[in-house]
Amino acid sequence: MRGSDSAPAPLVLHGHPVSNYFNAARAALIEKGADFTVVPTRAAQEDAFLAQSAMGKIPYLRTPHGCIAETVAILEYVEDTVPGVSLYPAGAFERARARQVINIVQVYVEASLRSLYPGVFMGGANAPEAIAAVRPVVDRAMRALSHLVTPAPFLMGGQLTHADLFTFHHFDLGERVMQFTYGTSLIDAVPGLRDWHATLAARPSIRTVLADFHPAFAAYLRDKGAAWHEPEPKEPSYA
């Protein structure tokens, strides 16, 4: 699997297209115009894997200097070392705000909703107590984001940033969890976020990543006997 149309290079992204973290890192590399390849890799706890990714997680990025794991660290490395368009705002305050958005999305939205993955995507069940505990945390986080972002058309204004790519891929799965568990929409919680989502989904980098995500995710759901089923595509209307 190739991450871009350029020739092989020292940057090698290891991961699996079902992973929202892997997908965020891959989209960022594409947007940066990085010369990289992708090696399909599953998370593992064997010593050989831990030597590359200390927590045994994906993604990890092989660089000329060694391997880096944890998606936020990968994004920072890519931003610091890959020339081309910047995916952070120029000013220190605006850059900090973009990182603040990433942190809220990761810690309070994604991590909370991930705790419900077993009953949505993995053929298990979620305890009513867990379902009740997650909702107020996510609602509080989305309220915080409503104070921090004004999509115009991107989260931080007119410039695409890592905050957009990171948030898109985490909300892509999170939206499914919210719909299944609570019958409500994550991306409708903040004004303008639905249009923002459509804008991001149309970008070539996102389309490339989602082209691999959708079949891999469908296979994952089948293998796990998931309760969640992807909606059938709507027939086009010619009226």
CSV table of C-alpha atoms in Angstrom, one decimal:
chain,number,residue,atom,x,y,z
A,1,MET,CA,0.0,0.0,0.0
A,2,ARG,CA,1.3,3.4,-0.9
A,3,GLY,CA,0.7,6.5,1.1
A,4,SER,CA,1.3,8.9,-1.8
A,5,ASP,CA,2.3,8.8,-5.5
A,6,SER,CA,5.9,9.6,-4.8
A,7,ALA,CA,8.9,7.3,-4.7
A,8,PRO,CA,9.8,5.2,-1.6
A,9,ALA,CA,11.6,7.1,1.1
A,10,PRO,CA,12.9,6.7,4.7
A,11,LEU,CA,9.5,7.6,6.1
A,12,VAL,CA,7.4,4.4,6.6
A,13,LEU,CA,4.1,4.6,8.3
A,14,HIS,CA,3.0,1.3,10.0
A,15,GLY,CA,-0.6,0.7,10.9
A,16,HIS,CA,-4.0,-0.5,9.8
A,17,PRO,CA,-6.8,1.4,8.0
A,18,VAL,CA,-9.4,0.7,10.6
A,19,SER,CA,-7.5,2.8,13.1
A,20,ASN,CA,-8.6,6.4,13.3
A,21,TYR,CA,-5.2,7.3,14.7
A,22,PHE,CA,-3.4,5.7,11.8
A,23,ASN,CA,-5.7,7.4,9.4
A,24,ALA,CA,-5.1,10.9,10.9
A,25,ALA,CA,-1.3,10.4,10.6
A,26,ARG,CA,-1.6,9.1,7.0
A,27,ALA,CA,-3.8,12.0,6.0
A,28,ALA,CA,-1.3,14.5,7.5
A,29,LEU,CA,1.6,12.9,5.6
A,30,ILE,CA,-0.3,13.2,2.4
A,31,GLU,CA,-1.3,16.8,3.0
A,32,LYS,CA,2.3,17.7,3.8
A,33,GLY,CA,3.4,16.1,0.5
A,34,ALA,CA,5.7,13.8,2.4
A,35,ASP,CA,7.5,11.0,0.6
A,36,PHE,CA,6.4,7.9,2.5
A,37,THR,CA,5.1,4.4,2.2
A,38,VAL,CA,2.6,2.5,4.3
A,39,VAL,CA,3.2,-1.0,5.7
A,40,PRO,CA,0.0,-2.7,6.9
A,41,THR,CA,0.7,-3.6,10.5
A,42,ARG,CA,-1.4,-4.7,13.5
A,43,ALA,CA,-0.8,-3.8,17.1
A,44,ALA,CA,1.2,-6.4,19.1
A,45,GLN,CA,2.9,-6.9,22.5
A,46,GLU,CA,5.8,-9.0,21.3
A,47,ASP,CA,9.3,-7.7,22.2
A,48,ALA,CA,10.2,-7.1,18.6
A,49,PHE,CA,7.1,-4.9,18.1
A,50,LEU,CA,7.6,-3.1,21.4
A,51,ALA,CA,11.1,-2.1,20.3
A,52,GLN,CA,9.4,-0.1,17.6
A,53,SER,CA,6.3,1.1,19.5
A,54,ALA,CA,6.8,1.0,23.2
A,55,MET,CA,3.1,0.7,24.1
A,56,GLY,CA,2.6,-1.9,21.3
A,57,LYS,CA,0.2,0.4,19.5
A,58,ILE,CA,-0.3,1.6,16.0
A,59,PRO,CA,0.5,3.8,14.2
A,60,TYR,CA,4.2,4.1,14.4
A,61,LEU,CA,6.5,6.0,11.9
A,62,ARG,CA,9.9,4.7,10.9
A,63,THR,CA,12.2,7.6,10.3
A,64,PRO,CA,15.9,8.0,9.5
A,65,HIS,CA,16.5,8.5,13.2
A,66,GLY,CA,14.4,5.6,14.5
A,67,CYS,CA,10.7,4.9,15.2
A,68,ILE,CA,8.1,7.2,16.7
A,69,ALA,CA,4.8,6.1,18.0
A,70,GLU,CA,1.7,8.0,19.4
A,71,THR,CA,-0.1,10.0,16.7
A,72,VAL,CA,0.3,13.4,18.2
A,73,ALA,CA,4.1,12.9,18.4
A,74,ILE,CA,4.1,11.7,14.8
A,75,LEU,CA,2.2,14.8,13.7
A,76,GLU,CA,4.7,17.0,15.5
A,77,TYR,CA,7.7,15.2,13.9
A,78,VAL,CA,6.2,15.5,10.5
A,79,GLU,CA,5.5,19.2,11.0
A,80,ASP,CA,9.0,19.8,12.2
A,81,THR,CA,10.9,17.8,9.5
A,82,VAL,CA,8.8,17.7,6.3
A,83,PRO,CA,9.0,20.9,4.2
A,84,GLY,CA,6.1,22.3,2.4
A,85,VAL,CA,2.7,23.6,3.6
A,86,SER,CA,2.4,24.2,7.3
A,87,LEU,CA,-0.4,22.4,9.1
A,88,TYR,CA,-0.2,24.6,12.1
A,89,PRO,CA,-1.1,28.3,12.3
A,90,ALA,CA,1.9,30.6,12.2
A,91,GLY,CA,1.3,32.4,15.6
A,92,ALA,CA,2.2,30.8,18.9
A,93,PHE,CA,-1.2,31.4,20.4
A,94,GLU,CA,-3.1,30.0,17.4
A,95,ARG,CA,-0.8,27.0,17.3
A,96,ALA,CA,-1.5,26.4,21.0
A,97,ARG,CA,-5.2,26.7,20.3
A,98,ALA,CA,-5.0,24.0,17.6
A,99,ARG,CA,-3.1,21.7,20.0
A,100,GLN,CA,-5.8,22.4,22.6
A,101,VAL,CA,-8.5,21.3,20.2
A,102,ILE,CA,-6.5,18.1,19.4
A,103,ASN,CA,-6.2,17.4,23.1
A,104,ILE,CA,-9.9,17.9,23.9
A,105,VAL,CA,-10.8,15.6,21.0
A,106,GLN,CA,-8.4,12.9,22.0
A,107,VAL,CA,-8.8,12.9,25.8
A,108,TYR,CA,-12.5,13.7,26.3
A,109,VAL,CA,-14.3,12.7,23.1
A,110,GLU,CA,-12.3,9.9,21.5
A,111,ALA,CA,-11.2,8.2,24.7
A,112,SER,CA,-14.7,8.4,26.2
A,113,LEU,CA,-16.4,7.0,23.1
A,114,ARG,CA,-13.8,4.3,22.6
A,115,SER,CA,-14.8,2.8,25.9
A,116,LEU,CA,-18.1,2.0,24.2
A,117,TYR,CA,-16.6,0.3,21.1
A,118,PRO,CA,-17.1,-3.2,22.6
A,119,GLY,CA,-20.9,-2.9,22.4
A,120,VAL,CA,-20.9,-1.0,19.1
A,121,PHE,CA,-18.2,-2.5,16.9
A,122,MET,CA,-16.8,-5.5,18.7
A,123,GLY,CA,-19.7,-7.9,19.3
A,124,GLY,CA,-19.8,-7.2,23.1
A,125,ALA,CA,-22.1,-5.3,25.3
A,126,ASN,CA,-21.8,-2.0,27.1
A,127,ALA,CA,-23.0,-1.7,30.7
A,128,PRO,CA,-25.7,0.9,31.3
A,129,GLU,CA,-23.5,2.5,33.9
A,130,ALA,CA,-20.7,3.0,31.3
A,131,ILE,CA,-23.2,4.4,28.7
A,132,ALA,CA,-24.5,6.9,31.3
A,133,ALA,CA,-21.0,7.9,32.4
A,134,VAL,CA,-19.7,8.7,28.9
A,135,ARG,CA,-22.4,11.0,27.7
A,136,PRO,CA,-21.8,14.0,30.0
A,137,VAL,CA,-18.1,13.9,29.4
A,138,VAL,CA,-18.6,14.0,25.6
A,139,ASP,CA,-21.3,16.7,25.9
A,140,ARG,CA,-18.9,18.8,28.0
A,141,ALA,CA,-16.1,18.4,25.5
A,142,MET,CA,-18.3,19.3,22.6
A,143,ARG,CA,-19.5,22.4,24.5
A,144,ALA,CA,-15.8,23.3,25.0
A,145,LEU,CA,-15.2,22.9,21.3
A,146,SER,CA,-18.1,25.2,20.5
A,147,HIS,CA,-16.1,27.9,22.3
A,148,LEU,CA,-12.9,27.1,20.5
A,149,VAL,CA,-13.7,26.5,16.9
A,150,THR,CA,-15.7,28.4,14.3
A,151,PRO,CA,-15.5,26.4,11.0
A,152,ALA,CA,-14.7,28.9,8.3
A,153,PRO,CA,-14.2,26.6,6.5
A,154,PHE,CA,-11.7,24.8,8.8
A,155,LEU,CA,-11.7,24.5,12.5
A,156,MET,CA,-9.2,27.2,13.1
A,157,GLY,CA,-10.4,29.5,10.3
A,158,GLY,CA,-9.2,29.7,6.7
A,159,GLN,CA,-6.2,27.3,7.1
A,160,LEU,CA,-6.3,23.5,7.2
A,161,THR,CA,-4.4,22.3,10.3
A,162,HIS,CA,-3.6,19.1,12.1
A,163,ALA,CA,-6.6,19.8,14.3
A,164,ASP,CA,-8.9,19.3,11.2
A,165,LEU,CA,-7.3,16.0,10.2
A,166,PHE,CA,-7.1,14.6,13.7
A,167,THR,CA,-10.7,15.6,14.6
A,168,PHE,CA,-12.2,14.4,11.3
A,169,HIS,CA,-10.9,10.8,11.7
A,170,HIS,CA,-11.8,10.6,15.4
A,171,PHE,CA,-15.3,12.0,14.8
A,172,ASP,CA,-15.8,9.7,11.8
A,173,LEU,CA,-16.0,6.7,14.2
A,174,GLY,CA,-17.3,8.7,17.1
A,175,GLU,CA,-20.4,9.8,15.1
A,176,ARG,CA,-21.3,6.1,14.6
A,177,VAL,CA,-21.0,5.4,18.4
A,178,MET,CA,-23.1,8.5,19.2
A,179,GLN,CA,-25.8,7.5,16.7
A,180,PHE,CA,-25.9,3.9,17.9
A,181,THR,CA,-25.8,4.5,21.6
A,182,TYR,CA,-27.6,7.7,22.1
A,183,GLY,CA,-29.5,8.3,18.8
A,184,THR,CA,-27.9,11.7,18.4
A,185,SER,CA,-25.2,13.3,16.2
A,186,LEU,CA,-21.7,14.3,17.4
A,187,ILE,CA,-21.1,16.6,14.5
A,188,ASP,CA,-24.4,18.5,14.9
A,189,ALA,CA,-23.3,19.5,18.4
A,190,VAL,CA,-21.3,22.4,17.1
A,191,PRO,CA,-22.7,24.9,14.6
A,192,GLY,CA,-21.0,24.6,11.2
A,193,LEU,CA,-19.4,21.2,12.0
A,194,ARG,CA,-21.5,19.3,9.5
A,195,ASP,CA,-20.4,21.6,6.6
A,196,TRP,CA,-16.9,21.3,7.9
A,197,HIS,CA,-17.2,17.5,7.8
A,198,ALA,CA,-18.3,17.6,4.2
A,199,THR,CA,-15.5,19.9,3.3
A,200,LEU,CA,-12.9,17.6,4.8
A,201,ALA,CA,-14.5,14.5,3.3
A,202,ALA,CA,-14.1,16.0,-0.2
A,203,ARG,CA,-10.3,16.5,0.2
A,204,PRO,CA,-8.1,14.2,-1.9
A,205,SER,CA,-6.1,13.2,1.2
A,206,ILE,CA,-9.2,12.1,3.1
A,207,ARG,CA,-10.7,10.4,0.1
A,208,THR,CA,-7.5,8.3,-0.3
A,209,VAL,CA,-7.6,7.3,3.4
A,210,LEU,CA,-11.3,6.5,3.4
A,211,ALA,CA,-11.0,4.4,0.3
A,212,ASP,CA,-8.9,2.0,2.4
A,213,PHE,CA,-10.9,2.5,5.6
A,214,HIS,CA,-14.3,1.5,4.3
A,215,PRO,CA,-13.6,-2.0,3.1
A,216,ALA,CA,-11.3,-2.7,6.1
A,217,PHE,CA,-13.9,-1.5,8.5
A,218,ALA,CA,-16.7,-3.6,6.9
A,219,ALA,CA,-14.5,-6.7,7.2
A,220,TYR,CA,-13.8,-5.8,10.8
A,221,LEU,CA,-17.5,-5.4,11.7
A,222,ARG,CA,-18.2,-8.8,10.0
A,223,ASP,CA,-15.4,-10.5,11.9
A,224,LYS,CA,-16.5,-9.1,15.2
A,225,GLY,CA,-20.2,-9.7,14.8
A,226,ALA,CA,-20.7,-6.0,15.5
A,227,ALA,CA,-24.0,-4.6,16.5
A,228,TRP,CA,-23.4,-1.5,14.3
A,229,HIS,CA,-24.2,-1.9,10.7
A,230,GLU,CA,-23.2,0.7,8.1
A,231,PRO,CA,-26.3,2.4,6.6
A,232,GLU,CA,-27.0,1.3,3.0
A,233,PRO,CA,-26.0,3.9,0.4
A,234,LYS,CA,-29.0,6.0,-0.6
A,235,GLU,CA,-30.2,5.7,-4.2
A,236,PRO,CA,-29.8,8.9,-6.1
A,237,SER,CA,-32.9,11.0,-6.6
A,238,TYR,CA,-33.7,12.1,-10.1
A,239,ALA,CA,-36.9,14.0,-9.3
